[in-house]
XYZ file of C-alpha atoms in Angstrom:
177
model
C -42.726 -13.982 -28.121
C -41.825 -11.708 -25.470
C -42.853 -8.036 -23.704
C -41.159 -4.468 -24.191
C -42.256 -1.586 -21.802
C -42.662 1.150 -23.445
C -43.099 4.781 -22.145
C -46.417 6.689 -21.695
C -45.127 10.431 -21.411
C -47.351 13.483 -19.586
C -46.400 16.519 -21.879
C -46.949 19.646 -21.122
C -48.273 22.369 -22.594
C -45.164 23.859 -23.121
C -43.939 20.296 -24.222
C -41.868 19.085 -21.555
C -41.871 15.249 -21.113
C -42.240 12.643 -17.291
C -42.168 9.457 -17.377
C -45.586 8.938 -16.659
C -46.368 4.944 -16.649
C -46.117 1.966 -18.886
C -46.951 0.278 -21.330
C -46.402 -3.560 -21.641
C -46.889 -4.956 -25.970
C -46.111 -8.136 -27.182
C -43.474 -8.135 -29.984
C -41.994 -11.084 -32.121
C -38.603 -12.609 -32.245
C -37.658 -9.878 -34.892
C -38.953 -7.196 -32.856
C -42.287 -6.093 -34.261
C -46.159 -6.636 -32.838
C -46.981 -10.299 -33.679
C -49.630 -9.810 -35.817
C -52.986 -10.633 -37.494
C -51.737 -14.349 -36.578
C -51.539 -12.805 -32.892
C -54.439 -11.284 -33.009
C -56.924 -14.555 -34.625
C -54.511 -16.279 -31.799
C -56.755 -14.409 -29.003
C -60.131 -15.563 -30.273
C -58.923 -19.030 -28.801
C -58.282 -20.242 -25.670
C -54.863 -21.446 -26.719
C -54.264 -18.499 -27.718
C -54.962 -16.753 -24.787
C -53.378 -19.052 -22.435
C -49.934 -17.948 -24.869
C -50.818 -14.610 -23.522
C -51.322 -15.134 -19.897
C -47.669 -17.088 -19.778
C -46.058 -14.218 -21.345
C -47.575 -11.514 -19.561
C -47.392 -13.041 -16.305
C -43.496 -13.792 -16.711
C -42.939 -9.748 -18.018
C -45.312 -8.967 -15.127
C -43.386 -10.328 -12.679
C -40.197 -9.508 -13.618
C -41.082 -6.146 -14.088
C -42.504 -4.891 -10.944
C -39.997 -7.148 -9.252
C -37.134 -5.357 -10.341
C -39.015 -1.606 -10.007
C -42.239 -1.863 -7.324
C -43.526 1.895 -7.865
C -43.620 1.669 -11.703
C -47.759 1.600 -13.483
C -48.123 -0.386 -16.339
C -50.837 -0.415 -18.571
C -51.245 -4.174 -20.100
C -53.328 -4.551 -22.996
C -56.271 -6.205 -23.358
C -58.402 -7.042 -26.871
C -61.585 -7.286 -25.995
C -62.356 -10.678 -27.567
C -60.093 -12.015 -24.706
C -62.511 -10.874 -21.633
C -64.902 -14.093 -22.975
C -62.610 -16.683 -21.509
C -62.894 -17.058 -17.882
C -59.216 -18.005 -17.865
C -57.958 -14.126 -18.414
C -60.456 -13.023 -15.808
C -59.095 -15.354 -13.662
C -55.543 -14.254 -14.616
C -57.005 -10.668 -13.529
C -57.638 -11.586 -10.457
C -54.177 -12.560 -9.217
C -52.341 -9.581 -11.058
C -54.598 -7.612 -8.559
C -54.027 -9.600 -5.896
C -50.147 -9.454 -6.869
C -49.831 -5.816 -7.883
C -52.871 -3.445 -6.947
C -53.024 -0.613 -8.302
C -49.281 -1.213 -10.354
C -51.214 -2.994 -13.468
C -53.777 -1.188 -15.067
C -56.051 -2.219 -18.064
C -56.306 -0.472 -21.443
C -58.769 -1.736 -23.340
C -57.541 -2.256 -27.301
C -59.119 -0.172 -30.328
C -60.138 -4.175 -32.082
C -63.634 -5.311 -31.472
C -64.719 -7.157 -34.699
C -65.410 -10.024 -32.890
C -67.393 -8.888 -30.556
C -71.292 -9.244 -31.854
C -73.315 -7.850 -29.175
C -73.001 -3.843 -28.420
C -73.223 -3.890 -24.594
C -70.831 -6.459 -24.051
C -68.185 -4.409 -23.836
C -70.060 -2.309 -21.290
C -70.446 -5.375 -18.920
C -67.232 -5.638 -19.176
C -65.379 -2.374 -18.559
C -68.354 -2.312 -16.013
C -66.464 -5.442 -14.225
C -63.122 -4.985 -14.144
C -64.057 -1.474 -12.780
C -65.981 -3.510 -9.510
C -61.967 -5.393 -9.460
C -60.639 -2.361 -8.649
C -58.602 -1.803 -12.169
C -57.940 1.312 -13.419
C -58.940 1.760 -17.328
C -57.817 3.056 -20.283
C -58.728 3.628 -23.558
C -56.600 2.858 -26.396
C -56.352 4.829 -29.557
C -59.900 6.925 -29.192
C -61.583 7.301 -32.448
C -59.345 5.051 -34.541
C -60.588 1.309 -34.633
C -63.992 1.039 -33.048
C -63.195 3.440 -29.767
C -65.134 6.350 -30.789
C -65.952 8.822 -29.297
C -70.331 7.440 -28.422
C -68.530 4.362 -26.812
C -66.124 6.910 -24.530
C -69.110 8.917 -23.944
C -70.698 5.933 -22.456
C -68.076 4.970 -20.470
C -66.658 8.078 -18.699
C -67.592 7.135 -15.506
C -65.542 4.545 -15.208
C -62.632 5.406 -17.541
C -59.932 7.108 -15.980
C -57.325 7.853 -19.141
C -58.176 7.443 -23.131
C -55.220 7.776 -25.568
C -55.380 9.553 -28.272
C -52.180 8.220 -30.527
C -50.020 11.337 -31.817
C -49.859 9.240 -35.606
C -52.477 10.301 -35.919
C -50.558 14.009 -36.739
C -47.392 12.273 -37.950
C -48.325 14.540 -41.806
C -49.263 17.339 -39.576
C -47.076 20.088 -39.025
C -46.046 20.619 -35.568
C -47.788 24.591 -35.257
C -51.585 22.180 -35.668
C -49.754 19.469 -33.098
C -48.696 22.340 -30.312
C -52.648 23.859 -30.563
C -53.705 20.010 -30.000
C -51.992 19.639 -27.155
C -52.557 22.930 -25.658
C -55.846 21.881 -26.427
Protein backbone atom coordinates (compact mmCIF):
# COMPACT_ATOMS: atom_id res chain seq x y z
CA UNK A 1 0.00 0.00 0.00
CA UNK A 2 1.01 3.57 -0.61
CA UNK A 3 -0.53 7.04 -0.43
CA UNK A 4 -1.44 9.53 -3.12
CA UNK A 5 -2.21 13.19 -2.61
CA UNK A 6 -5.46 14.22 -4.25
CA UNK A 7 -6.05 17.89 -4.91
CA UNK A 8 -8.89 19.63 -3.12
CA UNK A 9 -10.07 22.52 -5.21
CA UNK A 10 -11.80 25.69 -4.15
CA UNK A 11 -14.42 26.58 -6.74
CA UNK A 12 -16.02 30.02 -6.95
CA UNK A 13 -19.42 30.93 -8.35
CA UNK A 14 -17.97 31.38 -11.84
CA UNK A 15 -16.68 27.79 -11.61
CA UNK A 16 -13.05 28.94 -11.43
CA UNK A 17 -10.98 26.45 -9.48
CA UNK A 18 -7.70 26.72 -7.60
CA UNK A 19 -5.77 24.27 -5.45
CA UNK A 20 -6.75 24.70 -1.84
CA UNK A 21 -5.29 21.68 -0.04
CA UNK A 22 -4.50 18.02 -0.53
CA UNK A 23 -6.09 14.86 0.79
CA UNK A 24 -3.90 11.87 1.53
CA UNK A 25 -5.53 8.70 0.18
CA UNK A 26 -4.28 5.14 0.52
CA UNK A 27 -4.01 2.91 -2.56
CA UNK A 28 -3.13 -0.70 -3.29
CA UNK A 29 -0.78 -2.03 -6.00
CA UNK A 30 -3.53 -1.54 -8.60
CA UNK A 31 -3.86 2.15 -7.72
CA UNK A 32 -7.27 1.58 -6.12
CA UNK A 33 -8.64 1.99 -2.62
CA UNK A 34 -7.68 -1.26 -0.85
CA UNK A 35 -11.30 -2.11 -0.02
CA UNK A 36 -13.25 -3.67 2.78
CA UNK A 37 -10.40 -5.86 4.07
CA UNK A 38 -8.31 -2.74 4.60
CA UNK A 39 -11.16 -1.06 6.48
CA UNK A 40 -11.56 -4.12 8.69
CA UNK A 41 -7.81 -4.13 9.35
CA UNK A 42 -8.14 -0.67 10.89
CA UNK A 43 -10.13 -2.21 13.72
CA UNK A 44 -6.93 -4.05 14.77
CA UNK A 45 -3.66 -2.90 16.27
CA UNK A 46 -1.70 -4.53 13.44
CA UNK A 47 -3.75 -2.77 10.78
CA UNK A 48 -3.26 0.57 12.48
CA UNK A 49 0.46 0.00 12.83
CA UNK A 50 0.67 -0.61 9.06
CA UNK A 51 -1.42 2.51 8.40
CA UNK A 52 0.78 4.60 10.70
CA UNK A 53 3.96 3.34 9.02
CA UNK A 54 2.69 4.18 5.51
CA UNK A 55 1.25 7.53 6.63
CA UNK A 56 4.40 8.60 8.48
CA UNK A 57 6.56 7.91 5.42
CA UNK A 58 4.16 9.62 2.99
CA UNK A 59 3.75 12.75 5.11
CA UNK A 60 7.50 13.07 5.57
CA UNK A 61 8.14 12.78 1.82
CA UNK A 62 5.32 15.12 0.83
CA UNK A 63 6.03 17.84 3.37
CA UNK A 64 9.81 17.74 3.00
CA UNK A 65 9.40 18.32 -0.75
CA UNK A 66 6.90 21.16 -0.42
CA UNK A 67 6.63 22.52 3.10
CA UNK A 68 3.82 24.99 2.43
CA UNK A 69 1.26 22.28 1.58
CA UNK A 70 -1.72 21.57 3.76
CA UNK A 71 -2.62 17.89 3.83
CA UNK A 72 -5.76 16.33 5.23
CA UNK A 73 -5.35 12.78 6.43
CA UNK A 74 -8.41 10.55 6.57
CA UNK A 75 -9.09 9.10 9.97
CA UNK A 76 -11.59 6.30 10.39
CA UNK A 77 -13.52 6.72 13.64
CA UNK A 78 -12.68 3.15 14.71
CA UNK A 79 -8.97 4.05 14.70
CA UNK A 80 -9.39 6.48 17.57
CA UNK A 81 -9.68 3.67 20.10
CA UNK A 82 -5.96 2.87 19.71
CA UNK A 83 -3.42 4.75 21.81
CA UNK A 84 -0.85 4.31 19.00
CA UNK A 85 -3.04 6.50 16.77
CA UNK A 86 -3.06 9.27 19.36
CA UNK A 87 0.73 9.00 19.73
CA UNK A 88 1.11 9.22 15.95
CA UNK A 89 -1.22 12.23 15.78
CA UNK A 90 0.76 13.99 18.54
CA UNK A 91 3.97 13.24 16.63
CA UNK A 92 2.71 14.67 13.34
CA UNK A 93 1.19 17.70 15.06
CA UNK A 94 4.56 18.42 16.65
CA UNK A 95 6.45 17.90 13.40
CA UNK A 96 4.14 19.59 10.89
CA UNK A 97 1.89 21.91 12.92
CA UNK A 98 -0.87 23.40 10.74
CA UNK A 99 0.33 21.61 7.59
CA UNK A 100 -1.57 18.48 8.59
CA UNK A 101 -5.30 18.46 9.27
CA UNK A 102 -7.71 15.64 10.07
CA UNK A 103 -10.68 14.54 8.00
CA UNK A 104 -13.19 12.33 9.79
CA UNK A 105 -14.58 9.72 7.42
CA UNK A 106 -18.19 8.70 7.10
CA UNK A 107 -17.86 5.08 8.24
CA UNK A 108 -18.81 4.63 11.89
CA UNK A 109 -20.34 1.17 11.97
CA UNK A 110 -17.87 -0.03 14.61
CA UNK A 111 -18.84 2.66 17.12
CA UNK A 112 -21.44 1.73 19.70
CA UNK A 113 -21.77 4.85 21.87
CA UNK A 114 -23.47 7.86 20.30
CA UNK A 115 -21.25 10.35 22.11
CA UNK A 116 -17.97 8.50 21.51
CA UNK A 117 -17.07 10.46 18.42
CA UNK A 118 -18.07 13.77 20.01
CA UNK A 119 -15.43 13.28 22.72
CA UNK A 120 -12.77 12.15 20.25
CA UNK A 121 -13.39 15.08 17.92
CA UNK A 122 -13.03 17.43 20.88
CA UNK A 123 -9.75 15.70 21.77
CA UNK A 124 -8.45 16.25 18.21
CA UNK A 125 -9.43 19.91 18.39
CA UNK A 126 -7.67 20.31 21.74
CA UNK A 127 -4.52 18.88 20.14
CA UNK A 128 -4.70 21.80 17.70
CA UNK A 129 -5.84 20.04 14.53
CA UNK A 130 -8.04 21.68 11.98
CA UNK A 131 -10.93 19.29 11.44
CA UNK A 132 -13.06 18.40 8.45
CA UNK A 133 -15.99 16.07 8.10
CA UNK A 134 -15.97 13.96 4.94
CA UNK A 135 -18.89 13.12 2.68
CA UNK A 136 -21.63 14.89 4.59
CA UNK A 137 -24.96 13.11 4.15
CA UNK A 138 -23.15 9.94 3.07
CA UNK A 139 -22.63 7.07 5.42
CA UNK A 140 -23.22 8.27 8.95
CA UNK A 141 -22.12 11.90 8.66
CA UNK A 142 -25.64 13.23 8.94
CA UNK A 143 -26.94 16.76 9.31
CA UNK A 144 -27.61 16.10 13.01
CA UNK A 145 -24.02 14.94 13.54
CA UNK A 146 -22.60 17.99 11.73
CA UNK A 147 -24.84 20.33 13.69
CA UNK A 148 -23.38 18.99 16.96
CA UNK A 149 -19.84 19.53 15.64
CA UNK A 150 -20.16 23.05 14.20
CA UNK A 151 -18.15 24.67 17.02
CA UNK A 152 -15.07 22.50 16.42
CA UNK A 153 -15.18 21.66 12.72
CA UNK A 154 -13.76 24.14 10.22
CA UNK A 155 -14.73 22.36 7.00
CA UNK A 156 -17.36 20.01 5.74
CA UNK A 157 -17.01 18.24 2.42
CA UNK A 158 -19.82 17.47 0.06
CA UNK A 159 -18.93 15.02 -2.64
CA UNK A 160 -19.84 16.14 -6.15
CA UNK A 161 -20.29 12.44 -6.90
CA UNK A 162 -23.79 13.02 -5.57
CA UNK A 163 -24.37 15.01 -8.75
CA UNK A 164 -23.00 12.52 -11.26
CA UNK A 165 -26.47 11.80 -12.63
CA UNK A 166 -27.70 15.40 -12.41
CA UNK A 167 -27.53 17.97 -15.14
CA UNK A 168 -24.88 20.68 -15.19
CA UNK A 169 -27.37 23.47 -14.40
CA UNK A 170 -28.44 21.81 -11.15
CA UNK A 171 -24.80 21.37 -10.11
CA UNK A 172 -24.09 25.06 -10.86
CA UNK A 173 -27.13 26.13 -8.81
CA UNK A 174 -25.93 23.98 -5.91
CA UNK A 175 -22.40 25.43 -6.01
CA UNK A 176 -23.84 28.94 -6.11
CA UNK A 177 -26.01 28.21 -3.08
